[in-house]
XYZ file of C-alpha atoms in Angstrom:
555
model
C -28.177 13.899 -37.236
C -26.291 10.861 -35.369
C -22.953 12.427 -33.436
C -19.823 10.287 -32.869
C -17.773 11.419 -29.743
C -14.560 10.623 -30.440
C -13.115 12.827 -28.106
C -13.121 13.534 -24.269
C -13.958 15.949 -22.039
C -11.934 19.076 -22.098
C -11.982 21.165 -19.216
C -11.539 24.559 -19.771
C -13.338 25.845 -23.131
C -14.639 28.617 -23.631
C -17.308 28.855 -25.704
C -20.549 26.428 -27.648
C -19.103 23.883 -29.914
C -20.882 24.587 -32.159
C -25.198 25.885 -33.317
C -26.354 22.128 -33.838
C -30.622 22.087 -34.630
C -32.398 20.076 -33.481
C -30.286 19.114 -30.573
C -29.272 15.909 -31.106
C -28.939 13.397 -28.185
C -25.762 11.601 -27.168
C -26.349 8.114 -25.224
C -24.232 6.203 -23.211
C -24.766 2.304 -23.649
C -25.234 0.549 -19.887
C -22.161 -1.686 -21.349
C -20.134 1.237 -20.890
C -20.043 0.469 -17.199
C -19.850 -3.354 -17.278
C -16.931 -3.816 -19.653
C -13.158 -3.212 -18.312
C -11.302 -0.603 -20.347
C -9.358 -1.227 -23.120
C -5.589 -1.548 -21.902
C -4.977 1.247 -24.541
C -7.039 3.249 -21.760
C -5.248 6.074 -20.067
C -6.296 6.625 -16.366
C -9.634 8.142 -16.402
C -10.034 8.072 -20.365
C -13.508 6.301 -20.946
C -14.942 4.183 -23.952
C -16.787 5.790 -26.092
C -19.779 5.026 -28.147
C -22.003 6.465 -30.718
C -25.587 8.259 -29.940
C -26.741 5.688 -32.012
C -25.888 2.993 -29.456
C -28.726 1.009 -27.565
C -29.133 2.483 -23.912
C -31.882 -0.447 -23.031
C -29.605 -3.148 -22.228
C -30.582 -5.278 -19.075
C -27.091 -6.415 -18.719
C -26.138 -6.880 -14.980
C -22.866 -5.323 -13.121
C -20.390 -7.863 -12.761
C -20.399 -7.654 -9.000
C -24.050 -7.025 -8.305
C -23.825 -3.512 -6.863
C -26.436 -1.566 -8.428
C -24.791 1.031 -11.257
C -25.481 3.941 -13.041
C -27.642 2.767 -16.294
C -27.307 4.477 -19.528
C -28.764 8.141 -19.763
C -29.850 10.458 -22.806
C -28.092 14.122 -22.609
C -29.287 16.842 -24.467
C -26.464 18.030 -26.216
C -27.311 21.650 -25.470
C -27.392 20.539 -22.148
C -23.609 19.630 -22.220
C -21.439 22.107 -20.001
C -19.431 24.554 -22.121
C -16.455 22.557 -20.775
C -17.054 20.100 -23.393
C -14.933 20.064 -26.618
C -14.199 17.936 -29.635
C -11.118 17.334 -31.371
C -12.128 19.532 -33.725
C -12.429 22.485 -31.090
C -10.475 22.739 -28.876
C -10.512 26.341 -26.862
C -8.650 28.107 -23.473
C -10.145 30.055 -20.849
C -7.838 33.055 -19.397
C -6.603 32.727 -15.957
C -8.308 34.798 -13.472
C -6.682 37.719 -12.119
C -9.027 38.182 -9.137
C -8.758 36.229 -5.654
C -8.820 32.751 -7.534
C -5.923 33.284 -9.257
C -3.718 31.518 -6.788
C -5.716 28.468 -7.943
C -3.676 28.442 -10.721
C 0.082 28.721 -9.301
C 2.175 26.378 -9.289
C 3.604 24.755 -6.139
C 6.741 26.806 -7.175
C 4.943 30.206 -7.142
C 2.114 29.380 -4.382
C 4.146 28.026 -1.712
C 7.819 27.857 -2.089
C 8.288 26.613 1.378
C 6.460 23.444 0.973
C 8.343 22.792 -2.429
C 11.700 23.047 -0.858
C 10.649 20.722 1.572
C 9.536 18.148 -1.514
C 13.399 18.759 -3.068
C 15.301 17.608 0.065
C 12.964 14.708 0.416
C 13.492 13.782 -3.151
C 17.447 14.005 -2.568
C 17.266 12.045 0.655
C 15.310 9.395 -0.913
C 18.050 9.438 -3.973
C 20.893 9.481 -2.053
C 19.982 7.067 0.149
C 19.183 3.562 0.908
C 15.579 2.838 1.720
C 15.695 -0.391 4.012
C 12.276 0.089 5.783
C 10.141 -2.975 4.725
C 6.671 -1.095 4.863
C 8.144 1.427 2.240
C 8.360 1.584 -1.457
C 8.812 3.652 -4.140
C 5.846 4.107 -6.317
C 5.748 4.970 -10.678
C 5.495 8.059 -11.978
C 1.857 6.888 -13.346
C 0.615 6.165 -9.999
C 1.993 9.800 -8.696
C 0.596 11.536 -11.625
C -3.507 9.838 -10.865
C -2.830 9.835 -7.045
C -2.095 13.783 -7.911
C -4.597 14.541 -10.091
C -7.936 16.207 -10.369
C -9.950 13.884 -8.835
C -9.075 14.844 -5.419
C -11.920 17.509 -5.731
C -14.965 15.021 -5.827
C -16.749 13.469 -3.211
C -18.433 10.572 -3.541
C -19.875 8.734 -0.217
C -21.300 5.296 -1.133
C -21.022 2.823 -3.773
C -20.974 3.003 -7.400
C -24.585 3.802 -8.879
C -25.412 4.524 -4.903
C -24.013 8.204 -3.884
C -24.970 10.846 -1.616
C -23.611 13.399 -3.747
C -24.507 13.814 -8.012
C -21.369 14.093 -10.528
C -19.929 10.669 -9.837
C -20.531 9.267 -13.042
C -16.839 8.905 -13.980
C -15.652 8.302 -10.436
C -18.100 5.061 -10.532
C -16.281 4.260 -13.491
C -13.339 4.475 -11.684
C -14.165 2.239 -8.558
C -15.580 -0.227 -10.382
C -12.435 -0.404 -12.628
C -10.410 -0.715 -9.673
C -12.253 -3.030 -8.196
C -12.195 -5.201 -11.237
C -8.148 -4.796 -11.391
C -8.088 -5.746 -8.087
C -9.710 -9.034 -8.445
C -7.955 -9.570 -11.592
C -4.316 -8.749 -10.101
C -4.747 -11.393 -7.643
C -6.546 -14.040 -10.204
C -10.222 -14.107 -8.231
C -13.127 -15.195 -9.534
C -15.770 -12.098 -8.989
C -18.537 -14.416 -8.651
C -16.539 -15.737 -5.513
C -15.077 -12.886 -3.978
C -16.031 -9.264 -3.690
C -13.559 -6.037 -3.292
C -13.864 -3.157 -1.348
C -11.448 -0.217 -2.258
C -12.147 2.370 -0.732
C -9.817 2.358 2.938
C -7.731 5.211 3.526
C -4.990 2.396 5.274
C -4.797 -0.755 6.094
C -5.279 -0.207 9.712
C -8.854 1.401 8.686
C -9.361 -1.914 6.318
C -8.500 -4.091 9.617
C -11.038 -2.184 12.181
C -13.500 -2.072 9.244
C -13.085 -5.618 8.972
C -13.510 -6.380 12.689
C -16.302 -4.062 12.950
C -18.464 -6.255 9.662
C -17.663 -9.863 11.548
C -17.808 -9.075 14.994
C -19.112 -8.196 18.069
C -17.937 -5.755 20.643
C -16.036 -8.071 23.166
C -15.787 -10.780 20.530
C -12.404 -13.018 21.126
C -9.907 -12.550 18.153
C -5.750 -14.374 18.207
C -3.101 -12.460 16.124
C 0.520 -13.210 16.148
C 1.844 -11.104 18.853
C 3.898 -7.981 18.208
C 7.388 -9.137 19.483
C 6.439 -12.233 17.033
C 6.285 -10.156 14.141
C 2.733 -9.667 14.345
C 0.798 -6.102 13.589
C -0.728 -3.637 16.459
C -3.885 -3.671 14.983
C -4.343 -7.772 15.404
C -4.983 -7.234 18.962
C -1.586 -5.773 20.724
C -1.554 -4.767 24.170
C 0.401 -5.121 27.571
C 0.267 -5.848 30.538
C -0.211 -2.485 31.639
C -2.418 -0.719 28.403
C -4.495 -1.757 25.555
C -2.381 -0.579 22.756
C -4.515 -1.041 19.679
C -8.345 -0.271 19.035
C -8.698 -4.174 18.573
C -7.399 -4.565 21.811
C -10.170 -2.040 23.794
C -13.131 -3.468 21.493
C -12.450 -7.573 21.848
C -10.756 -9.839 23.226
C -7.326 -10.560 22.342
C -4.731 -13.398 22.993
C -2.113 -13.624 20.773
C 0.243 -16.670 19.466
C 4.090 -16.254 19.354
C 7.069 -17.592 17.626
C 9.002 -20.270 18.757
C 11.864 -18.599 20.560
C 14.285 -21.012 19.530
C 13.919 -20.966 15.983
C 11.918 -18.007 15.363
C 9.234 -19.928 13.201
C 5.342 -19.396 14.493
C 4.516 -22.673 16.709
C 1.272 -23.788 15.205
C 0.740 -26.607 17.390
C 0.974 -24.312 20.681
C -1.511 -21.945 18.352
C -4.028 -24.987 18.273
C -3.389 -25.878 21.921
C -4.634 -22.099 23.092
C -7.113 -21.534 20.057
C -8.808 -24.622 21.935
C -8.677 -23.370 25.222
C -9.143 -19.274 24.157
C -12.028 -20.356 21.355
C -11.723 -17.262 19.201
C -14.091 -15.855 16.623
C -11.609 -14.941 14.563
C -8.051 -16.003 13.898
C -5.850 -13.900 12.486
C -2.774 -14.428 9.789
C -0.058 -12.141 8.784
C 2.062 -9.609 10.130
C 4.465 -7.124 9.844
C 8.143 -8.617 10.880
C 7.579 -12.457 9.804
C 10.900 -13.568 7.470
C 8.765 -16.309 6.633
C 5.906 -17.663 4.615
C 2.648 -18.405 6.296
C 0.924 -22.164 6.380
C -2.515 -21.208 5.209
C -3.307 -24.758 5.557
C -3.283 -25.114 9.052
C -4.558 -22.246 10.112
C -7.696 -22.958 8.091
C -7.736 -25.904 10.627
C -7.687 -24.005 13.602
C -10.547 -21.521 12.179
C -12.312 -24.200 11.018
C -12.322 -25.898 14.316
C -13.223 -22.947 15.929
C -15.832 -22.059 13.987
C -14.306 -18.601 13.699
C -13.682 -16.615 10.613
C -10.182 -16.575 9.333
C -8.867 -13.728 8.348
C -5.488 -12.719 6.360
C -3.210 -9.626 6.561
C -1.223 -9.639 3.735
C -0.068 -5.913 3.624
C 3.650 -6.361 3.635
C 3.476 -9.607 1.231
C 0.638 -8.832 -1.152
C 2.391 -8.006 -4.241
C 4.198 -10.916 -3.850
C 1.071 -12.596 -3.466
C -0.466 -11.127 -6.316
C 3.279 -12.183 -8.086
C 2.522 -15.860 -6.969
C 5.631 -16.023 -5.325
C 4.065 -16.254 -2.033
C 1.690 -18.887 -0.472
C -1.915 -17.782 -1.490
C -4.219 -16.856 1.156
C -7.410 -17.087 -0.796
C -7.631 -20.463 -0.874
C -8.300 -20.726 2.616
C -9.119 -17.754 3.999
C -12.791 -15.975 4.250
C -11.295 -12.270 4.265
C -8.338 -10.709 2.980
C -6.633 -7.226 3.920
C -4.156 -5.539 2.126
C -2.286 -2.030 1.940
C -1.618 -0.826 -1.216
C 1.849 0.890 -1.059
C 4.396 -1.891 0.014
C 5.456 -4.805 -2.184
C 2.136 -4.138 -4.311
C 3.936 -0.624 -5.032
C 1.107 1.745 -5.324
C -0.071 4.927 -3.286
C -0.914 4.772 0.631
C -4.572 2.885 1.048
C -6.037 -0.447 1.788
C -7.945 -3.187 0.159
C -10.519 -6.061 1.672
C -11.301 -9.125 0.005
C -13.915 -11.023 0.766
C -15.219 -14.412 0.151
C -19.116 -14.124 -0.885
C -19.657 -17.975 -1.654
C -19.895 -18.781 1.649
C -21.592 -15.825 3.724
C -24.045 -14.159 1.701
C -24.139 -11.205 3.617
C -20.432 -10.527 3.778
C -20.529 -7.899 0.930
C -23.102 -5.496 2.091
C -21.564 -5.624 5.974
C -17.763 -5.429 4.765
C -19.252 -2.413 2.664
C -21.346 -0.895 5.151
C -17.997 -1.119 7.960
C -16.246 1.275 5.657
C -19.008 3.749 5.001
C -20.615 5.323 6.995
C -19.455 2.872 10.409
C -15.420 3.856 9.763
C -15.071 6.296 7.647
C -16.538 9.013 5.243
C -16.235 9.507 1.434
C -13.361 7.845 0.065
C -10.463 9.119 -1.570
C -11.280 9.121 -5.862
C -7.383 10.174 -6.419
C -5.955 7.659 -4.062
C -8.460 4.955 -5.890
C -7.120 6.397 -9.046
C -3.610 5.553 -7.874
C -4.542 2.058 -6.912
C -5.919 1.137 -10.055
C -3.164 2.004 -12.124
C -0.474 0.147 -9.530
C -2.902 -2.921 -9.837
C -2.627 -2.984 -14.006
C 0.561 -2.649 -13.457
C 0.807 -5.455 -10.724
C -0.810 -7.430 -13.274
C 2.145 -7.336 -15.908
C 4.850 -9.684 -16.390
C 7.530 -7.317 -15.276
C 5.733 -7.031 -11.942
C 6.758 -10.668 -11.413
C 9.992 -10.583 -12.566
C 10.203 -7.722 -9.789
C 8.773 -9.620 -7.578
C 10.703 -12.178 -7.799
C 14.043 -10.028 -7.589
C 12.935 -9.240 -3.779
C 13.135 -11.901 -2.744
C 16.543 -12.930 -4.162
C 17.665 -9.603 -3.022
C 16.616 -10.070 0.904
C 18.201 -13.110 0.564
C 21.434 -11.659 -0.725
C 21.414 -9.688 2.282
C 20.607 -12.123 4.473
C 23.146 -14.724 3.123
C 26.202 -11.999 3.716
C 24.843 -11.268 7.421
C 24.826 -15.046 7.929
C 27.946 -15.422 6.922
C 29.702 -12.569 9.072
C 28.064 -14.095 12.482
C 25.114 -12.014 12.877
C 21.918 -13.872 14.346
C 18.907 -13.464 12.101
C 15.071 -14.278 13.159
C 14.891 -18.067 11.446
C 18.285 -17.625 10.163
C 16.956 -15.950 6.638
C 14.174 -15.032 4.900
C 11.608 -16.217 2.186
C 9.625 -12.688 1.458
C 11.150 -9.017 1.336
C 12.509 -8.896 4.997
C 15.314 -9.631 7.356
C 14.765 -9.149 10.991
C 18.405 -8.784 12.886
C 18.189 -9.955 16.023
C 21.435 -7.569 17.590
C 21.046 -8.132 21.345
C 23.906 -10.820 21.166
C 26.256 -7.760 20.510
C 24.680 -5.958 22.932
C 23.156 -3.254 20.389
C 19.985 -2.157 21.113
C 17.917 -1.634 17.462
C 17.719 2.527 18.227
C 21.454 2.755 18.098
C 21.793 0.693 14.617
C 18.789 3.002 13.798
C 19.953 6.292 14.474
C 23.468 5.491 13.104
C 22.036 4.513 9.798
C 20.069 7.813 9.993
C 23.657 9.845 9.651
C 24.881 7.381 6.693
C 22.039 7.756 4.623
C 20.467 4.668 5.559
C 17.212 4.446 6.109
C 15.494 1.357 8.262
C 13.876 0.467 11.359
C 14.145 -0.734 15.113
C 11.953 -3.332 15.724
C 11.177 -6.006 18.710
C 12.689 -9.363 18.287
C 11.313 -12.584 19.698
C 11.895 -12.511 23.819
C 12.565 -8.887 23.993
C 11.044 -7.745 27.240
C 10.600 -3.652 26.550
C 8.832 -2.428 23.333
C 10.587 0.854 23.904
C 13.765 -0.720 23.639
C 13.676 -3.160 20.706
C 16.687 -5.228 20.191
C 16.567 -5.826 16.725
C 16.061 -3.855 13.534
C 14.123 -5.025 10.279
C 15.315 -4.778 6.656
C 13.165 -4.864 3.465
C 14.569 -4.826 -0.164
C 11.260 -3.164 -1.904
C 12.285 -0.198 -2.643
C 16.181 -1.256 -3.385
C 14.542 -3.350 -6.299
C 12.487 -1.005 -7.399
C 15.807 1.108 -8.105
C 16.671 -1.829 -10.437
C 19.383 -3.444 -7.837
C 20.236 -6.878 -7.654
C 21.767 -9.300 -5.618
C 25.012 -8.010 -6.164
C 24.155 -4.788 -5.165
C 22.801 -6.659 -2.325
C 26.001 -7.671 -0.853
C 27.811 -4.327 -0.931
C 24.735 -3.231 1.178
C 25.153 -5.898 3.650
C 28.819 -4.704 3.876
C 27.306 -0.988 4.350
C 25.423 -2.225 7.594
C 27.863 -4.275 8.721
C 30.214 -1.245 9.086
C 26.976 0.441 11.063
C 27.325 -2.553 13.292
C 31.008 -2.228 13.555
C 30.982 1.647 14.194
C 28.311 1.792 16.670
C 29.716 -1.136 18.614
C 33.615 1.637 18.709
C 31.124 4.566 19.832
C 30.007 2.322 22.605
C 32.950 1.348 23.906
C 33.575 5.429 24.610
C 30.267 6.763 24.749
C 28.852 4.329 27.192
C 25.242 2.714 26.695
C 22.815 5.642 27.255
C 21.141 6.728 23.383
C 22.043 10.429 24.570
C 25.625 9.824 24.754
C 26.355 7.840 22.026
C 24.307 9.986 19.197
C 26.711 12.534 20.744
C 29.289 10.788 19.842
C 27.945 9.525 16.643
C 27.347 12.798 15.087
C 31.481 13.629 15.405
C 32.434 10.404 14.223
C 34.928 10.511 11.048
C 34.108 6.695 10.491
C 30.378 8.061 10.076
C 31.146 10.447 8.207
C 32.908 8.502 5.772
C 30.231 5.913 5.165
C 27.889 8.710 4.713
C 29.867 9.638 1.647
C 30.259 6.131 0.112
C 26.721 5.013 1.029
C 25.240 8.352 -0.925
C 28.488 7.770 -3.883
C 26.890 4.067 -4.142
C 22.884 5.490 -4.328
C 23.345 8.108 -6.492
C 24.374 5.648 -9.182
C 20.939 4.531 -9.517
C 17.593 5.842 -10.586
C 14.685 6.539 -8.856
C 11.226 6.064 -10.004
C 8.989 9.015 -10.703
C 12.093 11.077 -11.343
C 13.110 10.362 -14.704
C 15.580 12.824 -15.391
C 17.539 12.451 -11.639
C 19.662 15.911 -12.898
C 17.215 18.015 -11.777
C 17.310 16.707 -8.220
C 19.145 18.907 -5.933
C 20.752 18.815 -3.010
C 19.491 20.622 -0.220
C 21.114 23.676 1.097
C 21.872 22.947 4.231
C 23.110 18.974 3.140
């Protein structure tokens, strides 16, 4: 008797489908694995075929790795968790010591809930300027949240430590062919690995596949806008990991203008002769020449590898240089302008090291980390497809016009700016000519609802006393504002600027004092109340009905 499943898994039945003799047998074609889901697909719905279909074919992965091949399953064999659309059947809830299993977060722990609310009203009534922050979709919550956070799954797909990973290779190997996709690679040229819990893990993992201990590696340096993890240090400490394991020597902006100095990059990359060079960062207003950095590596001999965390879904939007054109690895998080749930991603280029893939692979598991994370994956996938879409360009697109609204009304008031504007999602303000330091600016936007960071400007001499602050529009665009809205949020900080610099003139210079004085200020108080009048009035993604946010108690 030949079955058709047109159904999925159920979990949760209760009882045999149904007396079936013989037992029939249901197959699984190898194609299932090989072919990307239909975009009908729902996260972690599956393609179904008949138990008539072929289970012999020799059809290859599309990225090599070895995969799960088709299988015949006794039907009696299936768990009673199975069900057709036909039967569908409940289990009761236990009453015994599992039943908390079952609670909601409500019920379980109400403390922890409450704790969710007022961070759902501060993001809502606020403004989130922090350029490493964005505000994910209610898709991407609902598979980062989901049920796949109980399986492990060490290794690669169709190579675990652990059984019952037959969907979750599905899953990786559909993310990994969204990822490709998303940023319009050829798979036969470049390989993905998804599994990172961060991008800092993606960066060591990345260091750890290409180099050796001690090996010489040249990042932009921090007070440049570069990243801790390309190398930082001081004079007095290692700071980063990449620091303690290899050499580092960093190249700077040109203090004048602000824009990186590629011909003093050459001049030291000759004299320091790295093994890798390093692109990217994580306060750079500016796009990155590619182009000439290739040069550098190339001359050097010495891999060249790309951050792209803060720019990638601009990169992915093509509205952005492209790094893959030039560069032999690629590093991404997941959860800034690409807008999905906190991981990483690395890229890398197979055509021209054949061994990349299976030391890139091996860095992650077992050298860096253990089994990844099948919900965050989950996440990632879904952000990717959506990454993918039209809209996402459009959005995209709006970013940039947005930090450029910003940047334009800043300009125009007097305030110094690193390179005097921006061409990607951020603005670093360079407030030492006002005599600001970037914690002040910080902490004042703290009490108006205004979230964004301190951050070390070009020259600054102390990394614990930054004179600048950085601004990102991500997550202002992803609340549907425009450049419009833009400008009344450049007047918002310049009244921060304006207040702090009247608390100063009382309070004196120490942080101490003037938060003192801060926290009784009417003038704060004030903006507080426009700045939250002015959120409120837009949505916020993953909340669609914002009516049942509420305010917290003690607000």
């Amino acid at each position: 008797m030949a079955l058709t499943v047109t159904d999925f898994v159920v979990v949760n039945a209760a009882k045999e489908l149904i007396d079936r003799s013989p037992s029939p047998t249901l197959r699984i074609s190898s194609s299932f694995y090989d072919s990307p889901l239909p975009s009908s697909s729902k996260p972690f719905q599956s393609r179904y075929c008949t138990a008539s279909d072929s289970a012999n074919s020799s059809k290859s992965s599309w990225n090599s790795t070895p995969i799960i091949r088709a299988r015949s399953i006794p039907f009696t064999t299936i768990p009673r968790t199975f069900a057709t659309s036909a039967t569908k059947m409940s289990v009761a809830v236990p009453t015994d010591f599992n039943k908390v299993l079952y609670q909601s977060l409500t019920e379980a722990d109400p403390e922890v809930q409450q704790i969710i609310e007022n961070e759902t009203y501060r993001q809502f009534s606020g403004l989130e300027l922090i350029a490493s922050e964005n505000l994910t979709s209610l898709a991407t919550m609902e598979a980062n949240g989901s049920i796949l956070t109980n399986k492990y799954s060490e290794g690669l797909p169709g190579a675990r430590y652990y059984g019952g990973n037959e969907y979750i290779d599905q899953l990786e190997i559909l993310c990994q062919q969204r990822a490709l996709k998303t940023f319009n690679l050829d798979p036969k040229v470049w390989g993905v690995n998804v599994q990172p819990y961060s991008g800092s893990t993606a960066n060591f993992a990345t260091f750890t596949a290409l180099l050796q201990p001690q090996d010489r590696i040249m990042g932009l340096g921090l007070p440049s806008g570069g990243h801790l993890t390309h190398g930082y240090y001081t004079a007095k400490k290692k700071i980063s990991a990449s620091s303690i394991y290899f050499q580092s020597f960093p190249y700077n902006v040109d203090p004048a203008t602000g824009y990186i100095n590629y011909d003093e990059l050459k001049k030291n990359a000759d004299l320091f002769k790295p093994r890798m060079v390093i692109c990217g960062g994580s306060a750079y207003p500016r796009d990155w020449d590619y182009a000439k950095l290739a040069e550098v590596a190339k001359t050097q001999s010495a891999y060249l590898m790309s951050d792209i965390a803060h720019i990638s879904g601009l990169v992915a939007a093509q509205v952005q240089n492209n790094p893959f054109e030039y560069c032999d690895i690629v590093t991404t998080t997941t959860h800034k302008t690409l807008r999905g749930p906190r991981a990483g991603l690395i890229f890398f280029r197979k055509d021209r090291d054949p061994e990349i893939e299976g030391r890139v692979n091996a860095a992650v598991f077992p050298a860096c980390q253990g089994g990844p994370h099948n919900n965050t994956i989950a996440g990632i996938a879904v952000a990717l497809k959506q990454a993918a879409e039209p809209a996402f360009k459009e959005y995209a697109t709006q970013v940039i016009k947005n930090s450029q609204a910003i940047a334009k009304v800043l300009s125009a008031k007097g305030y110094k700016l690193q390179t005097d504007g921006s061409e990607n999602h951020l603005i670093l303000w360079d407030l030492r000519p006002l005599s600001l330091t970037g914690s002040k600016v910080e902490n004042i936007c703290d009490l108006a609802h205004i979230t964004l960071n301190k951050n070390a400007v070009s020259g600054d001499t102390s990394a614990l006393v930054p004179g600048g602050v950085r601004i990102g529009t991500g997550a202002l665009t992803s609340r549907s504002m425009n450049e419009k809205d833009m400008e009344k949020v450049a007047e918002f900080l310049d009244r921060v600027v304006q207040i702090s610099l009247e608390i100063q003139k009382t309070s004196g210079k120490k942080l101490v004092d003037f938060m003192k004085a801060a926290r009784e200020s009417d003038a704060v108080k004030q903006l507080n109340q426009d700045v939250e009048a002015f959120a409120t009035s837009f949505p916020l993604p993953g909340v669609p009905d914002t009516s049942v946010i509420k305010r917290p108690a003690s607000h």
